[in-house]
Short mmCIF file of C-alpha atoms in Angstrom, two decimals:
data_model
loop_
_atom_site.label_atom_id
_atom_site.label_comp_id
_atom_site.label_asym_id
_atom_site.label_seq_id
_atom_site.Cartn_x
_atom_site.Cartn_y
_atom_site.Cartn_z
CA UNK A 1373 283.72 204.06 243.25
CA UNK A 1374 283.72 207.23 241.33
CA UNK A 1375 281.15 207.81 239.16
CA UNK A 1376 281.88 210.21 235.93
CA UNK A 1377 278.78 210.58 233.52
CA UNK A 1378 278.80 211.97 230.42
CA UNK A 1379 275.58 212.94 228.79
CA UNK A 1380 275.79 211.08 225.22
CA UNK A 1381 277.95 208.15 223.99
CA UNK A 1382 277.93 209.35 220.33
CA UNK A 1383 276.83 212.46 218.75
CA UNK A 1384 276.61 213.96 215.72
CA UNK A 1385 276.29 217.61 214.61
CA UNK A 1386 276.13 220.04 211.60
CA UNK A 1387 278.43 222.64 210.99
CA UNK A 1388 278.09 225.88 213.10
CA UNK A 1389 276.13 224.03 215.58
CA UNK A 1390 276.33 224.87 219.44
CA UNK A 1391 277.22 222.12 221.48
CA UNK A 1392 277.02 221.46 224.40
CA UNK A 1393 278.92 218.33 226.02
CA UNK A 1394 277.87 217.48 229.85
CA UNK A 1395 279.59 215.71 232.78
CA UNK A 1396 278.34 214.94 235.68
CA UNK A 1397 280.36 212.97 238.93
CA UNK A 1398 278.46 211.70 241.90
CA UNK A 1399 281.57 212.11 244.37
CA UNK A 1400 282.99 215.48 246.35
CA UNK A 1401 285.91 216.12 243.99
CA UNK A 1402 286.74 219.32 243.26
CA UNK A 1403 288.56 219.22 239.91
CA UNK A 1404 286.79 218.52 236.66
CA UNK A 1405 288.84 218.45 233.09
CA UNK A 1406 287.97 218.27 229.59
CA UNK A 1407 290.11 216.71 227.36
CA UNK A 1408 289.99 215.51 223.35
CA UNK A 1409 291.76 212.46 222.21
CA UNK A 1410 292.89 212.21 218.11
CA UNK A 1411 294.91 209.66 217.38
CA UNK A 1412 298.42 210.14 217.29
CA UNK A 1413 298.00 212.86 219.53
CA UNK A 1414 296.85 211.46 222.98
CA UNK A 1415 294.51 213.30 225.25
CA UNK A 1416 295.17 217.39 225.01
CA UNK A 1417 293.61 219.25 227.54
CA UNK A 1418 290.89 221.87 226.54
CA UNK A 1419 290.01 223.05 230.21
CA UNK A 1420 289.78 222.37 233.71
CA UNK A 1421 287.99 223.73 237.18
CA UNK A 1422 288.95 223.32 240.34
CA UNK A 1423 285.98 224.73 242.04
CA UNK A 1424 282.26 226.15 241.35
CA UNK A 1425 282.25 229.54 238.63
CA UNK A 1426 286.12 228.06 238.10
CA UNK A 1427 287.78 228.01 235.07
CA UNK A 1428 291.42 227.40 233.76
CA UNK A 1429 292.22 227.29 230.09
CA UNK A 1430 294.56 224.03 228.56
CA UNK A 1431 296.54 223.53 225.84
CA UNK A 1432 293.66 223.67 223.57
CA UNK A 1433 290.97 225.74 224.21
CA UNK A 1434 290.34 228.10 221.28
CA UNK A 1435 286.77 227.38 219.77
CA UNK A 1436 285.31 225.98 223.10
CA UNK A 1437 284.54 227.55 226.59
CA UNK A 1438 282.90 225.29 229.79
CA UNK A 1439 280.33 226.02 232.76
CA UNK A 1440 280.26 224.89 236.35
CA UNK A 1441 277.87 226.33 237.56
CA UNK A 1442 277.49 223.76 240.21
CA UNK A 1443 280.00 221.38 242.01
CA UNK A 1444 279.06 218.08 240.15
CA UNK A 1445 278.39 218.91 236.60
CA UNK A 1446 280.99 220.39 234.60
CA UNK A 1447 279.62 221.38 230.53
CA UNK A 1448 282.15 221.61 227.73
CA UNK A 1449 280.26 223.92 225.26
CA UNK A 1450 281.48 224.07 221.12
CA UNK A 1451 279.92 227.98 219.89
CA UNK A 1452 280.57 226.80 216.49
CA UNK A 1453 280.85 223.40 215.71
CA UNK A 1454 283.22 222.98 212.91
CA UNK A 1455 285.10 219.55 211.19
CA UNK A 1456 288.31 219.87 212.92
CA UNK A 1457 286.08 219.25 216.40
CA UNK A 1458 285.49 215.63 215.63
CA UNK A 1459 287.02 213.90 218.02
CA UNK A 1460 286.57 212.06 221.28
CA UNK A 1461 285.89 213.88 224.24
CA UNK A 1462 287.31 212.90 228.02
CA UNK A 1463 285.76 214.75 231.34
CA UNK A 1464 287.90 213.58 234.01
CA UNK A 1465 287.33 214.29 237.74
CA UNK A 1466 290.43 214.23 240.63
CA UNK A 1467 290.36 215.29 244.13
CA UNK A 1468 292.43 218.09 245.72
CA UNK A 1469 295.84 216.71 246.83
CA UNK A 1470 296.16 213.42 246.19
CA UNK A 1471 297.88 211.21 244.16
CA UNK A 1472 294.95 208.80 243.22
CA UNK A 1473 295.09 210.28 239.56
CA UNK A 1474 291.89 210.83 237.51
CA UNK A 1475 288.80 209.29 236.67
CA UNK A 1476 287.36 209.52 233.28
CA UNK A 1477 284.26 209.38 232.00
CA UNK A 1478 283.32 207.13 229.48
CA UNK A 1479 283.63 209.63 226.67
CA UNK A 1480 281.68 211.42 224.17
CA UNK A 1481 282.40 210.85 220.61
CA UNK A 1482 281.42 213.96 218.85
CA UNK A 1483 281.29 213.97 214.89
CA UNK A 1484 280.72 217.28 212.89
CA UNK A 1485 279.35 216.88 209.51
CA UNK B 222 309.71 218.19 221.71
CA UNK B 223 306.39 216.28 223.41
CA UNK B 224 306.58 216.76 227.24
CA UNK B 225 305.98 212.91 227.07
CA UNK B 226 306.65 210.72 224.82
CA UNK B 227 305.79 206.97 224.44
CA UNK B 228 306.76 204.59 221.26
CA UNK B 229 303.44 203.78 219.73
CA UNK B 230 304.05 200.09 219.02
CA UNK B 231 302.69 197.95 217.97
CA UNK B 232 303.86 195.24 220.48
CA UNK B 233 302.96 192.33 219.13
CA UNK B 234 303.47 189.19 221.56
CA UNK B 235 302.69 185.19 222.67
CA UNK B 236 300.99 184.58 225.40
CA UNK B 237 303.40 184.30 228.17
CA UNK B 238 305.65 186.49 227.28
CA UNK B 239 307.26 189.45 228.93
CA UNK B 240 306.66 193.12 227.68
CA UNK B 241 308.53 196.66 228.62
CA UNK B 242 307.74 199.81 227.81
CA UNK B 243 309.63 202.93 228.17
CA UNK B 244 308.26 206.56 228.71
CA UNK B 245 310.17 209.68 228.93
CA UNK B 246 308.88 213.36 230.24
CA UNK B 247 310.62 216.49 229.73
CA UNK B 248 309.65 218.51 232.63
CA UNK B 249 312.42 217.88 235.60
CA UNK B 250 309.48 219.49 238.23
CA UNK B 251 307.42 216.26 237.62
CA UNK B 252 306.18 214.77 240.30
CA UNK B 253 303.59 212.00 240.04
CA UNK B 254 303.83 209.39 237.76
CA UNK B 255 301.17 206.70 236.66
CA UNK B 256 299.84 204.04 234.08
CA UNK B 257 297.20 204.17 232.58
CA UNK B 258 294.99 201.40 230.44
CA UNK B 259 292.89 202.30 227.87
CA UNK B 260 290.76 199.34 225.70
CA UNK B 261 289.58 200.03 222.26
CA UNK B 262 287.18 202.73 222.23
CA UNK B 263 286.61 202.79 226.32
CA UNK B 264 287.99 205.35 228.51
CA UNK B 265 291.68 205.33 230.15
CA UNK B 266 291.56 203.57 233.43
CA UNK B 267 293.76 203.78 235.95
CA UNK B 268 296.28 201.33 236.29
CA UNK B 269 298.94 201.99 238.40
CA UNK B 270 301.06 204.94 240.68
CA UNK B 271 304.57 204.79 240.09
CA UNK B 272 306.68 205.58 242.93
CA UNK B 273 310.35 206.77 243.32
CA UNK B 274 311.42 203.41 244.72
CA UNK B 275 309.90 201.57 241.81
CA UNK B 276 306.44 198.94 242.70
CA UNK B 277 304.83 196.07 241.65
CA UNK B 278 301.20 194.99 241.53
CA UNK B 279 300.83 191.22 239.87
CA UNK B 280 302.23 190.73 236.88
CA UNK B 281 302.78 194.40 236.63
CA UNK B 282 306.22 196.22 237.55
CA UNK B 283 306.68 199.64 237.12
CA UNK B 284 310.20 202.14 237.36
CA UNK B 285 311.15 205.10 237.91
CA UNK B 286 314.07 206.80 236.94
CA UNK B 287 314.26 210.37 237.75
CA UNK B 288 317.44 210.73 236.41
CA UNK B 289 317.02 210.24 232.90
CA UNK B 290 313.38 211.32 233.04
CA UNK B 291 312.03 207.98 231.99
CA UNK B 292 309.43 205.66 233.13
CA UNK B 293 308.68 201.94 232.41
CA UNK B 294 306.12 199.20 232.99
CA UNK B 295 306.97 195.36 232.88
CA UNK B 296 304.05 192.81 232.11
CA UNK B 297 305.20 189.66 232.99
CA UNK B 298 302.93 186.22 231.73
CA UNK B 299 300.83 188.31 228.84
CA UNK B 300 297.66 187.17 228.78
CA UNK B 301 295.35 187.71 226.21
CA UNK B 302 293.55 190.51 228.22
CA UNK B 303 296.57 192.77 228.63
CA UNK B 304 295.88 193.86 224.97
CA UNK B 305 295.16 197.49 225.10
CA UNK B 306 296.82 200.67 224.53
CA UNK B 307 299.40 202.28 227.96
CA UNK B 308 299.16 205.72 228.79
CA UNK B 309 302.30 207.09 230.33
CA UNK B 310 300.99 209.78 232.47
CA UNK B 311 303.28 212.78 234.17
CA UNK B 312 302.19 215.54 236.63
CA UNK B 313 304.34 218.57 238.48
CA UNK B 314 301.84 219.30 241.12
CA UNK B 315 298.89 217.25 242.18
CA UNK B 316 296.28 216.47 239.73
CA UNK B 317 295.99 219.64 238.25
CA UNK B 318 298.60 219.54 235.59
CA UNK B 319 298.59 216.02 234.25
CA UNK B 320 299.99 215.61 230.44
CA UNK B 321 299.95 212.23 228.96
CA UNK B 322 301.63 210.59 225.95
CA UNK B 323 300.15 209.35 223.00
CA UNK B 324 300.12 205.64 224.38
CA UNK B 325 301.32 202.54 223.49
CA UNK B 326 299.95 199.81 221.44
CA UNK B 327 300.13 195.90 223.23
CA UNK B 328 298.77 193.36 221.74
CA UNK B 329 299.20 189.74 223.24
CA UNK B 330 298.33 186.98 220.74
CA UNK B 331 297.83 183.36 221.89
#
């Protein structure tokens, strides 16, 4: 089975605060998402890779910017954490042509105080 | 208008009985289709591929109808562990452009 990791279950933050959110998948896939789930809203995506140095932007992806620096970790990174960032944060792995769908991690939720 | 859109619920039903939902998608190019589970505060999990000539897996049944851009799932025999939220979840090209709807709210009651 896939693995998807993500660094902290539950996190809390000040104001301004970088932040840096970490995944990290033990299979060969190449594509790697971020997403944010509010309720009401469903899961909007903030921004994807589909390979190493990659990056695509999503629906959403004022206020954050990511880092793959290497083929299994994928970082979601907040410059400025501010109120309207509490949420819950997704990473979500998929390989290259299939239709298997995605894997999520277990999810990150992030409150800024 | 959302490129997917689910009714939230909440379903409320027995044990036993039989549940639908309905999803429609806006985008004509879609191409993959799926089902998604997600439990109270876990992550979505995969349920189920939906394919053009409609499948079944258990109790579950899900449709296709490219048509009228919809998609549905049929539980059959709730039991008390289908309780969760659905995600209907629509792609145009392979698994790089997935957009899913808000979800939908079953609860199955004994």
């Amino acid at each position: 089975d896939v693995k998807v990791t993500q660094s902290s279950r539950y996190l809390v933050k000040r104001t301004g605060e970088k932040v840096f959110l970490e995944c990290v998948q033990d299979m060969d896939h190449e594509n790697m998402f971020w997403y944010r789930q509010d309720p009401g809203l469903g899961l909007r995506l903030i921004y994807f890779s589909y390979d190493v140095k990659m990056k695509e932007k999503g629906d959403i992806p004022e206020g954050y910017s990511v880092s793959r620096e290497k083929k299994e970790r994928f970082s979601l990174i907040l410059e400025s954490a501010s109120t309207n960032q509490t949420s819950m944060y997704l990473c979500a792995t998929a390989e290259t042509g299939t239709n298997y769908g995605y894997t999520f991690g277990s999810g990150t939720r992030l409150t800024v105080v | 208008r959302k490129e997917v859109e689910q009714d939230p619920g909440p379903f409320n039903v027995p044990e036993g009985a039989t549940v639908a939902f309905n999803c429609t998608y806006s985008n004509s190019a879609s191409q993959s289709f799926f089902w998604y589970r997600q439990d109270c505060r876990k992550e979505p999990k995969l349920l189920m591929s939906v394919y053009s000539s409609g499948n079944e897996d258990g109790r579950f049944t899900a449709q296709l109808n490219r048509a009228s851009q919809y998609i549905s799932l049929l539980i059959r025999d709730s039991k008390l562990s289908d309780s969760a939220t659905y995600l209907c979840v629509v792609s145009k090209y392979n698994n790089n452009d997935m957009r899913f709807g808000a979800g939908t709210r079953l609860t199955v009651k004994p």
